[in-house]
Coordinates of C-alpha atoms and ligand atoms in Angstrom, one line a residue:
Chain A
M190 CA -174.5 -9.3 -36.0
S191 CA -175.5 -8.3 -32.5
H192 CA -174.2 -9.9 -29.4
H193 CA -177.3 -9.0 -27.6
I194 CA -179.7 -11.5 -29.0
V195 CA -180.7 -14.5 -26.9
E196 CA -182.1 -17.6 -28.6
V197 CA -183.4 -20.7 -26.8
K198 CA -184.9 -23.6 -28.8
D199 CA -186.5 -26.8 -27.5
L200 CA -184.3 -26.7 -24.4
I201 CA -184.6 -29.8 -22.2
Y202 CA -182.7 -30.3 -19.0
R203 CA -182.8 -33.0 -16.4
Y204 CA -180.6 -32.8 -13.3
P205 CA -178.1 -35.6 -12.7
D206 CA -180.4 -37.0 -10.0
G207 CA -183.2 -37.4 -12.5
T208 CA -185.3 -34.3 -11.6
P209 CA -186.7 -32.9 -14.8
A210 CA -186.2 -29.1 -14.7
L211 CA -186.8 -27.9 -18.3
A212 CA -189.2 -29.7 -20.7
G213 CA -188.8 -28.0 -24.0
V214 CA -188.3 -24.2 -23.7
T215 CA -188.3 -22.0 -26.8
F216 CA -188.1 -18.2 -27.1
R217 CA -186.0 -15.5 -28.7
I218 CA -185.0 -12.2 -27.1
E219 CA -184.0 -9.3 -29.3
H220 CA -181.4 -6.6 -28.8
G221 CA -182.2 -4.3 -25.9
E222 CA -185.3 -6.1 -24.7
S223 CA -186.0 -6.4 -21.0
V224 CA -187.6 -9.6 -20.2
G225 CA -189.1 -10.9 -16.9
I226 CA -189.2 -14.6 -16.2
V227 CA -191.8 -15.5 -13.6
G228 CA -193.2 -18.7 -12.2
A229 CA -193.8 -20.6 -9.0
N230 CA -190.9 -22.1 -7.0
G231 CA -189.3 -25.0 -8.8
A232 CA -190.7 -23.9 -12.2
G233 CA -187.2 -23.9 -13.7
K234 CA -186.3 -20.2 -13.8
S235 CA -182.9 -20.6 -12.2
T236 CA -182.1 -23.7 -14.3
L237 CA -183.0 -21.7 -17.5
L238 CA -180.8 -18.8 -16.5
S239 CA -177.9 -21.1 -15.7
H240 CA -178.1 -22.1 -19.4
L241 CA -177.8 -18.5 -20.6
S242 CA -174.5 -18.0 -18.7
G243 CA -173.2 -21.3 -19.7
C244 CA -173.1 -22.7 -16.1
I245 CA -175.1 -25.5 -17.5
I246 CA -174.7 -26.7 -21.1
A247 CA -177.8 -27.8 -22.9
Q248 CA -178.5 -31.5 -22.9
S249 CA -180.9 -31.3 -25.8
G250 CA -182.0 -28.2 -27.8
L251 CA -180.1 -25.0 -28.5
V252 CA -179.0 -21.9 -26.5
A253 CA -177.3 -19.1 -28.4
I254 CA -176.1 -15.7 -27.4
G255 CA -175.8 -13.4 -30.5
E256 CA -175.4 -16.2 -33.0
I257 CA -172.9 -18.0 -30.9
P258 CA -174.2 -21.3 -29.5
V259 CA -173.4 -21.9 -25.9
T260 CA -171.0 -24.8 -25.8
K261 CA -167.9 -25.7 -23.8
K262 CA -165.7 -24.2 -26.6
T263 CA -167.5 -20.8 -26.8
L264 CA -167.7 -20.3 -23.0
P265 CA -165.0 -17.6 -22.9
D266 CA -167.0 -15.5 -25.4
I267 CA -170.3 -16.2 -23.7
R268 CA -168.9 -15.1 -20.4
R269 CA -167.6 -11.9 -21.8
A270 CA -171.0 -11.1 -23.2
V271 CA -173.3 -12.3 -20.3
G272 CA -173.1 -10.9 -16.8
T273 CA -174.8 -13.2 -14.3
I274 CA -176.2 -12.5 -10.9
F275 CA -177.0 -15.7 -9.0
Q276 CA -180.0 -16.3 -6.8
D277 CA -177.8 -16.7 -3.7
P278 CA -175.1 -14.0 -3.3
N279 CA -173.1 -16.4 -1.2
D280 CA -172.4 -18.3 -4.3
Q281 CA -171.1 -15.3 -6.1
L282 CA -168.6 -13.8 -3.6
F283 CA -165.4 -15.5 -2.9
M284 CA -162.6 -13.0 -2.5
P285 CA -161.3 -11.7 0.8
T286 CA -162.8 -8.2 0.3
V287 CA -165.7 -6.8 -1.6
E288 CA -163.4 -4.6 -3.6
E289 CA -161.2 -7.6 -4.7
D290 CA -164.3 -9.5 -5.6
V291 CA -165.6 -6.7 -7.9
A292 CA -162.2 -6.5 -9.4
F293 CA -162.0 -10.2 -10.1
G294 CA -163.8 -10.1 -13.4
P295 CA -162.1 -7.1 -14.9
L296 CA -158.7 -8.5 -13.9
N297 CA -159.5 -11.7 -15.7
M298 CA -160.2 -9.6 -18.8
N299 CA -156.6 -8.4 -18.5
L300 CA -157.5 -4.7 -18.2
P301 CA -154.9 -2.3 -17.0
A302 CA -154.8 -1.5 -13.3
E303 CA -156.3 2.0 -13.5
E304 CA -159.2 0.8 -15.7
V305 CA -159.9 -2.0 -13.2
E306 CA -159.8 0.5 -10.3
R307 CA -162.2 2.8 -12.3
R308 CA -164.6 0.0 -13.0
V309 CA -164.6 -1.2 -9.4
A310 CA -165.5 2.3 -8.2
M311 CA -168.1 2.7 -10.9
A312 CA -169.8 -0.6 -10.1
L313 CA -169.8 -0.1 -6.4
S314 CA -171.2 3.4 -6.5
K315 CA -174.0 2.2 -8.9
V316 CA -175.2 -0.2 -6.2
N317 CA -174.5 2.3 -3.4
A318 CA -171.9 0.0 -1.9
L319 CA -168.7 2.1 -1.9
H320 CA -168.7 2.2 1.9
I321 CA -168.3 -1.6 2.2
R322 CA -165.5 -2.0 -0.3
K323 CA -162.9 -3.0 2.2
R324 CA -165.2 -5.5 4.1
P325 CA -165.0 -9.2 3.7
P326 CA -168.1 -10.3 1.7
Y327 CA -168.9 -13.3 4.0
R328 CA -169.5 -10.9 6.9
L329 CA -172.1 -8.7 5.2
S330 CA -175.9 -8.5 5.6
G331 CA -178.0 -10.2 3.1
G332 CA -178.8 -7.0 1.2
E333 CA -175.2 -5.8 1.2
K334 CA -174.1 -9.1 -0.2
R335 CA -176.7 -8.7 -2.9
A336 CA -175.4 -5.3 -3.8
A337 CA -171.9 -6.5 -3.9
A338 CA -172.9 -9.5 -6.1
I339 CA -174.6 -7.1 -8.5
A340 CA -171.5 -5.0 -8.6
T341 CA -169.3 -8.0 -9.5
A342 CA -171.3 -8.4 -12.7
L343 CA -171.6 -4.7 -13.6
S344 CA -167.8 -4.2 -13.4
M345 CA -167.5 -6.5 -16.4
S346 CA -169.7 -4.2 -18.5
P347 CA -171.7 -7.1 -20.0
D348 CA -173.8 -6.9 -23.1
I349 CA -176.5 -8.9 -21.5
L350 CA -177.5 -8.9 -17.9
V351 CA -179.0 -12.0 -16.4
L352 CA -180.4 -11.7 -12.9
D353 CA -181.9 -14.3 -10.7
E354 CA -184.1 -12.8 -7.9
P355 CA -182.2 -9.5 -7.8
T356 CA -184.6 -7.8 -5.3
A357 CA -184.7 -10.6 -2.7
A358 CA -183.5 -9.3 0.7
L359 CA -183.2 -5.7 -0.4
D360 CA -184.7 -2.9 1.7
P361 CA -187.1 -0.6 -0.1
R362 CA -184.6 2.1 -0.7
T363 CA -182.0 -0.3 -2.1
R364 CA -184.7 -2.0 -4.1
G365 CA -185.7 1.4 -5.6
L366 CA -182.0 2.0 -6.4
L367 CA -181.7 -1.3 -8.1
I368 CA -184.8 -0.6 -10.2
D369 CA -183.3 2.7 -11.3
L370 CA -180.1 1.0 -12.1
L371 CA -181.9 -1.6 -14.2
H372 CA -183.7 1.2 -16.1
G373 CA -180.3 2.7 -16.7
F374 CA -178.9 -0.5 -18.2
T375 CA -180.0 -0.2 -21.8
H376 CA -178.7 -3.5 -23.1
T377 CA -180.6 -6.7 -23.0
K378 CA -181.6 -7.8 -19.6
I379 CA -183.3 -11.0 -18.4
I380 CA -184.7 -11.1 -14.9
A381 CA -186.2 -14.0 -13.0
S382 CA -188.2 -12.9 -10.0
H383 CA -191.1 -13.3 -7.7
D384 CA -191.2 -9.5 -7.3
L385 CA -193.9 -9.0 -9.9
D386 CA -194.1 -5.3 -9.2
M387 CA -190.4 -4.9 -10.1
I388 CA -191.0 -6.9 -13.3
L389 CA -193.9 -4.7 -14.1
D390 CA -191.7 -1.7 -13.6
V391 CA -188.6 -2.8 -15.4
C392 CA -189.6 -5.4 -18.1
K393 CA -191.7 -4.8 -21.2
R394 CA -192.0 -8.5 -21.9
T395 CA -192.7 -11.4 -19.5
I396 CA -192.3 -15.1 -19.9
V397 CA -194.3 -17.3 -17.5
M398 CA -192.8 -20.6 -16.7
Y399 CA -194.7 -23.6 -15.3
K400 CA -193.2 -27.0 -14.6
G401 CA -190.2 -26.5 -16.9
A402 CA -192.1 -25.1 -19.9
V403 CA -193.2 -21.7 -21.2
M404 CA -196.8 -21.2 -20.3
A405 CA -197.2 -17.7 -21.7
D406 CA -195.0 -15.1 -23.4
G407 CA -196.0 -11.6 -24.1
A408 CA -196.4 -8.0 -23.0
T409 CA -195.9 -7.6 -19.2
E410 CA -198.9 -5.4 -18.8
Q411 CA -201.2 -8.0 -20.3
I412 CA -199.7 -11.1 -18.7
L413 CA -199.5 -9.7 -15.2
A414 CA -203.1 -8.5 -15.5
D415 CA -204.4 -11.9 -16.4
I416 CA -205.6 -13.3 -13.1
E417 CA -206.6 -16.6 -14.5
L418 CA -203.2 -17.2 -16.2
L419 CA -201.4 -16.2 -13.1
H420 CA -203.4 -18.5 -10.9
R421 CA -202.8 -21.4 -13.2
S422 CA -199.1 -20.9 -13.0
G423 CA -199.2 -20.5 -9.2
L424 CA -198.8 -16.7 -9.0
E425 CA -200.8 -13.8 -7.8
L426 CA -201.5 -10.4 -9.2
P427 CA -198.8 -7.8 -8.5
M428 CA -199.8 -5.4 -5.7
R429 CA -200.0 -2.5 -8.2
M430 CA -202.6 -4.5 -10.2
Q431 CA -204.7 -5.3 -7.3
S432 CA -206.4 -1.9 -7.7
C433 CA -205.0 -0.7 -4.5
P434 CA -204.6 3.0 -4.9
K435 CA -202.1 3.3 -2.1
C436 CA -199.6 0.9 -3.6
A437 CA -200.2 2.2 -7.1
G438 CA -199.3 5.7 -5.9
K439 CA -196.2 4.5 -4.1
D440 CA -194.9 2.6 -7.0
K441 CA -195.3 5.4 -9.5
E442 CA -193.4 7.7 -7.2
S443 CA -190.3 5.4 -6.9
Chain B
M187 CA -168.9 -25.4 17.1
A188 CA -168.6 -22.2 19.2
M189 CA -164.9 -22.8 19.4
L190 CA -164.5 -23.2 15.7
N191 CA -166.2 -20.0 15.1
T192 CA -164.0 -18.2 17.6
V193 CA -160.9 -19.6 15.9
L194 CA -162.2 -18.5 12.4
G195 CA -163.3 -15.2 13.8
D196 CA -159.8 -14.6 15.1
I197 CA -158.1 -15.6 11.9
D198 CA -160.4 -13.3 10.1
A199 CA -159.7 -10.5 12.6
L200 CA -155.9 -11.0 12.3
D201 CA -156.2 -11.0 8.6
R202 CA -158.1 -7.8 8.6
L203 CA -155.5 -6.2 10.8
S204 CA -153.1 -6.5 8.0
S205 CA -155.0 -3.9 5.9
R206 CA -154.5 -1.1 8.4
G207 CA -151.3 0.2 6.9
G208 CA -149.0 0.2 9.9
I209 CA -145.2 0.0 9.5
A210 CA -145.2 -3.7 9.7
N211 CA -148.1 -4.0 7.2
R212 CA -146.0 -2.2 4.6
I213 CA -143.2 -4.7 4.4
D214 CA -143.2 -6.6 1.2
P215 CA -144.9 -10.0 1.6
R216 CA -141.9 -11.7 0.1
A217 CA -139.7 -10.1 2.7
M218 CA -142.0 -11.2 5.4
L219 CA -142.1 -14.7 4.1
I220 CA -138.4 -14.9 3.9
A221 CA -138.0 -13.6 7.4
T222 CA -140.6 -16.0 8.8
A223 CA -139.0 -18.9 7.0
L224 CA -135.6 -18.1 8.4
F225 CA -137.1 -17.6 11.9
V226 CA -138.8 -21.0 11.9
L227 CA -135.8 -22.7 10.4
A228 CA -133.5 -21.2 13.0
V229 CA -135.9 -22.3 15.8
V230 CA -136.4 -25.8 14.7
S231 CA -132.8 -26.5 13.8
Y232 CA -131.7 -26.5 17.5
P233 CA -130.8 -29.8 19.0
K234 CA -133.3 -31.7 21.0
Y235 CA -132.5 -30.5 24.5
E236 CA -132.2 -26.8 23.8
I237 CA -134.0 -24.3 26.0
E238 CA -131.9 -21.3 27.0
N239 CA -131.0 -20.4 23.5
L240 CA -134.5 -20.5 22.3
L241 CA -135.8 -17.9 24.7
P242 CA -134.2 -14.9 23.0
F243 CA -136.1 -15.7 19.8
F244 CA -139.3 -14.5 21.4
V245 CA -137.9 -11.0 20.8
Y246 CA -138.9 -11.3 17.1
P247 CA -142.6 -12.0 17.6
I248 CA -142.8 -9.5 20.4
I249 CA -141.3 -6.7 18.3
M250 CA -143.4 -7.5 15.3
I251 CA -146.6 -7.7 17.3
S252 CA -145.9 -4.3 18.7
L253 CA -145.0 -2.9 15.3
G254 CA -148.0 -4.4 13.7
A255 CA -150.2 -3.5 16.7
V256 CA -151.5 -7.1 16.9
P257 CA -153.4 -7.7 20.1
F258 CA -151.4 -10.0 22.4
G259 CA -154.6 -11.6 23.6
V260 CA -155.4 -13.1 20.2
V261 CA -151.9 -14.5 19.8
A262 CA -152.1 -15.9 23.3
R263 CA -155.5 -17.5 22.7
Y264 CA -154.1 -19.1 19.6
L265 CA -151.2 -20.6 21.4
L266 CA -153.5 -22.0 23.9
I267 CA -155.9 -23.5 21.4
A268 CA -153.1 -25.0 19.4
S269 CA -151.0 -26.2 22.4
P270 CA -152.7 -29.5 23.0
F271 CA -151.2 -30.5 19.7
A272 CA -147.7 -29.7 20.9
V273 CA -148.4 -31.4 24.2
M274 CA -149.5 -34.5 22.4
V275 CA -146.3 -34.6 20.4
G276 CA -144.0 -34.1 23.4
I277 CA -145.9 -35.7 26.3
F278 CA -144.2 -39.1 26.1
N279 CA -140.7 -37.7 26.2
P280 CA -140.7 -37.4 30.0
L281 CA -141.9 -41.0 30.3
L282 CA -139.6 -42.5 27.8
D283 CA -136.5 -40.5 28.3
T284 CA -135.7 -40.5 32.1
R285 CA -132.0 -39.9 32.1
E286 CA -131.0 -37.4 34.7
M287 CA -129.9 -34.2 33.2
I288 CA -129.9 -31.2 35.4
V289 CA -129.8 -31.3 39.2
V290 CA -131.1 -28.2 41.0
G291 CA -130.5 -28.7 44.6
S292 CA -132.2 -31.9 45.6
I293 CA -134.5 -31.9 42.5
S294 CA -133.3 -33.7 39.4
I295 CA -134.8 -32.9 36.0
S296 CA -134.8 -35.7 33.5
S297 CA -133.8 -35.1 29.9
G298 CA -137.4 -36.1 28.8
W299 CA -138.8 -33.1 30.6
I300 CA -136.2 -30.9 29.0
S301 CA -137.0 -32.0 25.5
F302 CA -140.7 -31.7 26.3
I303 CA -140.2 -28.1 27.3
S304 CA -138.1 -27.5 24.3
I305 CA -140.8 -28.8 22.0
L306 CA -143.4 -26.5 23.6
L307 CA -141.0 -23.5 23.2
R308 CA -140.3 -24.3 19.5
F309 CA -144.0 -24.8 18.9
S310 CA -145.0 -21.4 20.5
L311 CA -142.3 -19.7 18.6
S312 CA -143.3 -21.2 15.2
V313 CA -147.0 -20.5 15.8
S314 CA -146.3 -16.9 16.8
G315 CA -144.1 -16.5 13.8
A316 CA -147.0 -17.6 11.6
L317 CA -149.5 -15.4 13.4
V318 CA -147.2 -12.4 12.9
L319 CA -147.0 -13.2 9.2
L320 CA -150.8 -13.4 9.0
A321 CA -151.4 -10.3 11.0
C322 CA -148.7 -8.2 9.3
T323 CA -149.1 -9.3 5.8
G324 CA -152.6 -10.8 5.5
Y325 CA -153.6 -14.1 3.9
V326 CA -154.0 -12.9 0.3
R327 CA -150.8 -10.8 0.3
T328 CA -149.0 -13.8 1.7
C329 CA -150.2 -15.9 -1.1
A330 CA -149.2 -13.2 -3.6
G331 CA -145.8 -13.2 -1.9
L332 CA -145.6 -16.9 -2.4
A333 CA -146.3 -16.5 -6.1
G334 CA -143.8 -13.7 -6.2
L335 CA -141.1 -16.0 -4.8
G336 CA -141.8 -18.5 -7.5
A337 CA -144.3 -20.9 -6.0
P338 CA -146.5 -22.6 -8.6
R339 CA -149.5 -20.5 -9.6
L340 CA -151.8 -23.5 -9.2
L341 CA -150.7 -24.1 -5.7
V342 CA -151.1 -20.5 -4.7
T343 CA -154.7 -20.5 -6.2
Q344 CA -155.4 -23.6 -4.2
F345 CA -154.3 -21.9 -1.0
L346 CA -156.5 -18.9 -1.7
L347 CA -159.5 -21.0 -2.4
L348 CA -158.8 -23.2 0.6
Y349 CA -159.1 -20.2 2.8
R350 CA -162.5 -19.3 1.4
F351 CA -163.6 -22.9 1.6
V352 CA -162.8 -23.2 5.2
F353 CA -165.1 -20.3 5.9
I354 CA -167.9 -21.8 3.8
L355 CA -167.6 -25.1 5.6
A356 CA -167.7 -23.4 9.0
D357 CA -170.7 -21.3 7.9
E358 CA -172.6 -24.3 6.7
A359 CA -171.8 -26.2 9.8
Y360 CA -172.9 -23.3 11.9
R361 CA -176.2 -23.0 10.1
M362 CA -176.9 -26.7 10.4
A363 CA -176.0 -26.8 14.1
R364 CA -178.4 -23.9 14.6
A365 CA -181.2 -25.6 12.7
H366 CA -180.6 -28.7 14.6
S367 CA -180.6 -27.1 18.0
L368 CA -183.7 -25.1 17.3
R369 CA -185.6 -28.3 16.7
S370 CA -184.0 -30.6 19.2
R371 CA -185.3 -28.9 22.4
G372 CA -181.9 -28.0 23.5
A373 CA -180.5 -31.5 23.5
R374 CA -176.8 -30.9 23.2
N375 CA -175.6 -34.1 21.7
P376 CA -177.4 -35.5 18.6
G377 CA -177.7 -39.2 18.5
V378 CA -175.4 -41.2 16.2
S379 CA -177.8 -41.4 13.3
V380 CA -178.7 -37.7 13.4
F381 CA -175.1 -36.9 13.7
A382 CA -174.2 -39.0 10.7
S383 CA -177.0 -37.4 8.7
L384 CA -175.8 -33.9 9.8
A385 CA -172.2 -34.7 8.8
G386 CA -173.3 -36.1 5.5
H387 CA -175.4 -33.1 4.7
L388 CA -172.6 -30.8 5.7
L389 CA -170.2 -32.4 3.2
I390 CA -172.8 -32.4 0.4
R391 CA -173.7 -28.8 1.1
A392 CA -170.2 -27.6 1.3
Y393 CA -169.3 -29.5 -1.9
D394 CA -172.4 -28.0 -3.7
R395 CA -171.5 -24.6 -2.6
G396 CA -167.9 -25.1 -3.7
L397 CA -169.2 -26.2 -7.1
R398 CA -171.5 -23.1 -7.4
L399 CA -168.7 -20.8 -6.4
H400 CA -166.5 -22.4 -9.0
Q401 CA -169.3 -21.7 -11.5
A402 CA -169.4 -18.1 -10.4
M403 CA -165.6 -17.8 -10.8
L404 CA -165.8 -19.3 -14.3
A405 CA -168.7 -16.9 -15.2
R406 CA -166.3 -14.1 -14.5
G407 CA -163.6 -15.3 -16.7
F408 CA -161.5 -17.3 -14.3
D409 CA -158.9 -19.5 -16.1
G410 CA -157.0 -21.0 -13.3
T411 CA -154.7 -18.0 -12.6
L412 CA -155.7 -15.7 -9.8
R413 CA -154.9 -12.1 -10.7
T414 CA -154.8 -9.4 -8.0
N415 CA -154.6 -5.7 -8.3
R416 CA -151.9 -5.5 -5.7
E417 CA -148.6 -5.1 -7.4
L418 CA -145.7 -6.2 -5.3
R419 CA -143.0 -3.6 -5.0
W420 CA -139.7 -4.5 -3.4
K421 CA -138.3 -1.4 -1.6
P422 CA -134.9 -0.8 0.0
V423 CA -136.7 -1.0 3.4
D424 CA -137.6 -4.6 2.6
T425 CA -133.9 -5.5 1.9
L426 CA -133.0 -3.9 5.2
F427 CA -135.7 -5.8 7.0
V428 CA -134.6 -9.2 5.6
V429 CA -130.9 -8.4 6.3
V430 CA -131.6 -7.3 9.9
C431 CA -133.8 -10.3 10.6
A432 CA -131.4 -12.7 9.0
S433 CA -128.4 -11.4 10.9
F434 CA -130.4 -11.3 14.1
F435 CA -131.5 -14.9 13.8
A436 CA -128.0 -16.0 12.7
A437 CA -126.5 -14.3 15.7
L438 CA -128.9 -16.0 18.0
R439 CA -128.5 -19.4 16.3
F440 CA -124.7 -19.5 15.9
G441 CA -123.5 -16.9 18.4
N442 CA -125.0 -18.3 21.6
V443 CA -126.2 -14.9 22.7
S444 CA -127.6 -15.9 26.1
R445 CA -124.3 -17.3 27.2
T446 CA -122.3 -14.3 25.8
L447 CA -124.8 -12.0 27.5
G448 CA -124.5 -13.9 30.7
E449 CA -120.7 -13.8 30.5
L450 CA -120.7 -10.1 29.8
V451 CA -122.9 -9.4 32.8
M452 CA -120.6 -11.6 34.9
E453 CA -117.5 -9.7 33.6
T454 CA -118.9 -6.3 34.4
Q455 CA -119.9 -7.4 37.9
R456 CA -116.4 -8.7 38.6
Ligands
ATP742 N1 -178.9 -29.2 -8.1 C1 -180.1 -29.7 -8.4 N2 -180.3 -31.1 -8.4 C2 -181.4 -31.7 -8.6 N3 -182.6 -31.0 -8.9 C3 -182.5 -29.7 -8.9 C4 -181.3 -29.0 -8.6 N4 -181.6 -27.7 -8.7 C5 -182.9 -27.5 -8.9 N5 -183.5 -28.8 -9.1 C6 -184.9 -29.0 -9.4 O1 -185.1 -28.5 -10.7 C7 -186.4 -27.9 -10.7 C8 -186.3 -26.4 -11.1 O2 -185.5 -25.7 -10.2 P1 -185.1 -24.2 -10.4 O3 -184.1 -23.9 -9.3 O4 -184.8 -23.9 -11.8 O5 -186.5 -23.5 -10.0 P2 -186.9 -21.9 -9.8 O6 -187.9 -21.6 -10.8 O7 -185.6 -21.1 -9.9 O8 -187.4 -21.9 -8.4 P3 -187.3 -20.7 -7.3 O9 -188.4 -19.7 -7.6 O10 -187.6 -21.4 -6.0 O11 -186.0 -20.2 -7.3 C9 -187.0 -28.0 -9.3 O12 -187.9 -29.1 -9.4 C10 -185.8 -28.3 -8.5 O13 -186.2 -29.2 -7.4
MG743 MG1 -184.6 -20.0 -8.6

């Protein structure tokens, strides 16, 4: 049995105010896959990811992480396995200092103090944020907040990494760093993003969402080259695919 | 709005002072809590018309502020910001309580004024005591100290989250005020209907953010108990600190120091 498999079957979700967000989503992600989730604003990406981390429990249909269905009862197990990075880092940071925020998860896992300390340093250095460790998170720049938020998930050493718009508000250097970091994370990762170049770089497989349903699911190279499909789902070709030699060169370097 | 931000900015600044590692910052939070509690208790336990015996108590915040290198300006600003509250509490005393109490030359001071001044003094002392605690110990360590002294875990967690929530609320309010002023051509006061809508939005947004934060906490294994990596360690210095503070306050409270001092001075001059 692997903890790293993600299974979603006929998932339907409607927000309490009646907004339909997911209208029957089905897919299966195998151990070690890296999957991009793309789609226009309001397509349901964030809602889908919230189901994977158990922040939302399925109203109808099934969500399972490594054979364990996501229900209220299994939440502790799910949360140990899945590391989530939310779309808005303001939602993720709540402790008085960055350092304490990153330590929050490991401390809840009842790890010994030295191990917690080691993980905090490891996670912060991975996102290049060691210098802000003593700062209060609510007084950071957007990009610094993002880096801190990613560190809070990394410090828990999750089996599956779920990221919602991880490159938003990052400067090119930090974005490059994040992409390297994602390459280095060999477990399963699921990334929702409008940064199609990053998806092209990091994810082998891509799922296209449109109005709460899966419109296409396949190899990233093919999907992101399909102009007609992208247009129908409200997206554009990634820069690198727009046969612009300059961008193409740049992206290969980074 | 600007004022709210100043206040929060100050709290934040004071809180951050506590992580600088000065002498006063190294006192165990439990010791600081006990000392602060004794201080406030001593100050508020005086009878209604006390003034002269309250004055020596200012020694404590002054010493602590110097030890912890807290800027006097911030403390003074706080006292000013918070003082309308004390004035409100005491302002009717001079009107209601007009018995003559002290006569200085031809001016007589009524007991109402005396009790009013006494209230202001006690208030300033208590607030400075609290600010000293915040600046020397920091909010989170203070909470940890509370837990260490046996306060219910749930309560302590509530305190911790409340602190974060206040900043969220202020942040949201600030952003909404900015969005409003950008589109209202500089009109300072929104009409009643706009204001009601702003206030409603603010509550919903703060509530939503609170919910999402709670989700984020759950996603990282939060089970209702807040764990911190800061072990509390009671050192001999802390015992010393509490003993010194306790005897100092007791001496002030029960020993009538200002009179004794005054008498001593008179004696030596004789
Ligand atoms: N808390 C909520 N209450 C009601 N409706 C919501 C809520 N959050 C999202 N929705 C609605 O659900 C649908 C899907 O939203 P979701 O946030 O999943 O989209 P998304 O694909 O992540 O979009 P984006 O790219 O803008 O982040 C949208 O129609 C949105 O308006
Ligand atoms: Mg989203």
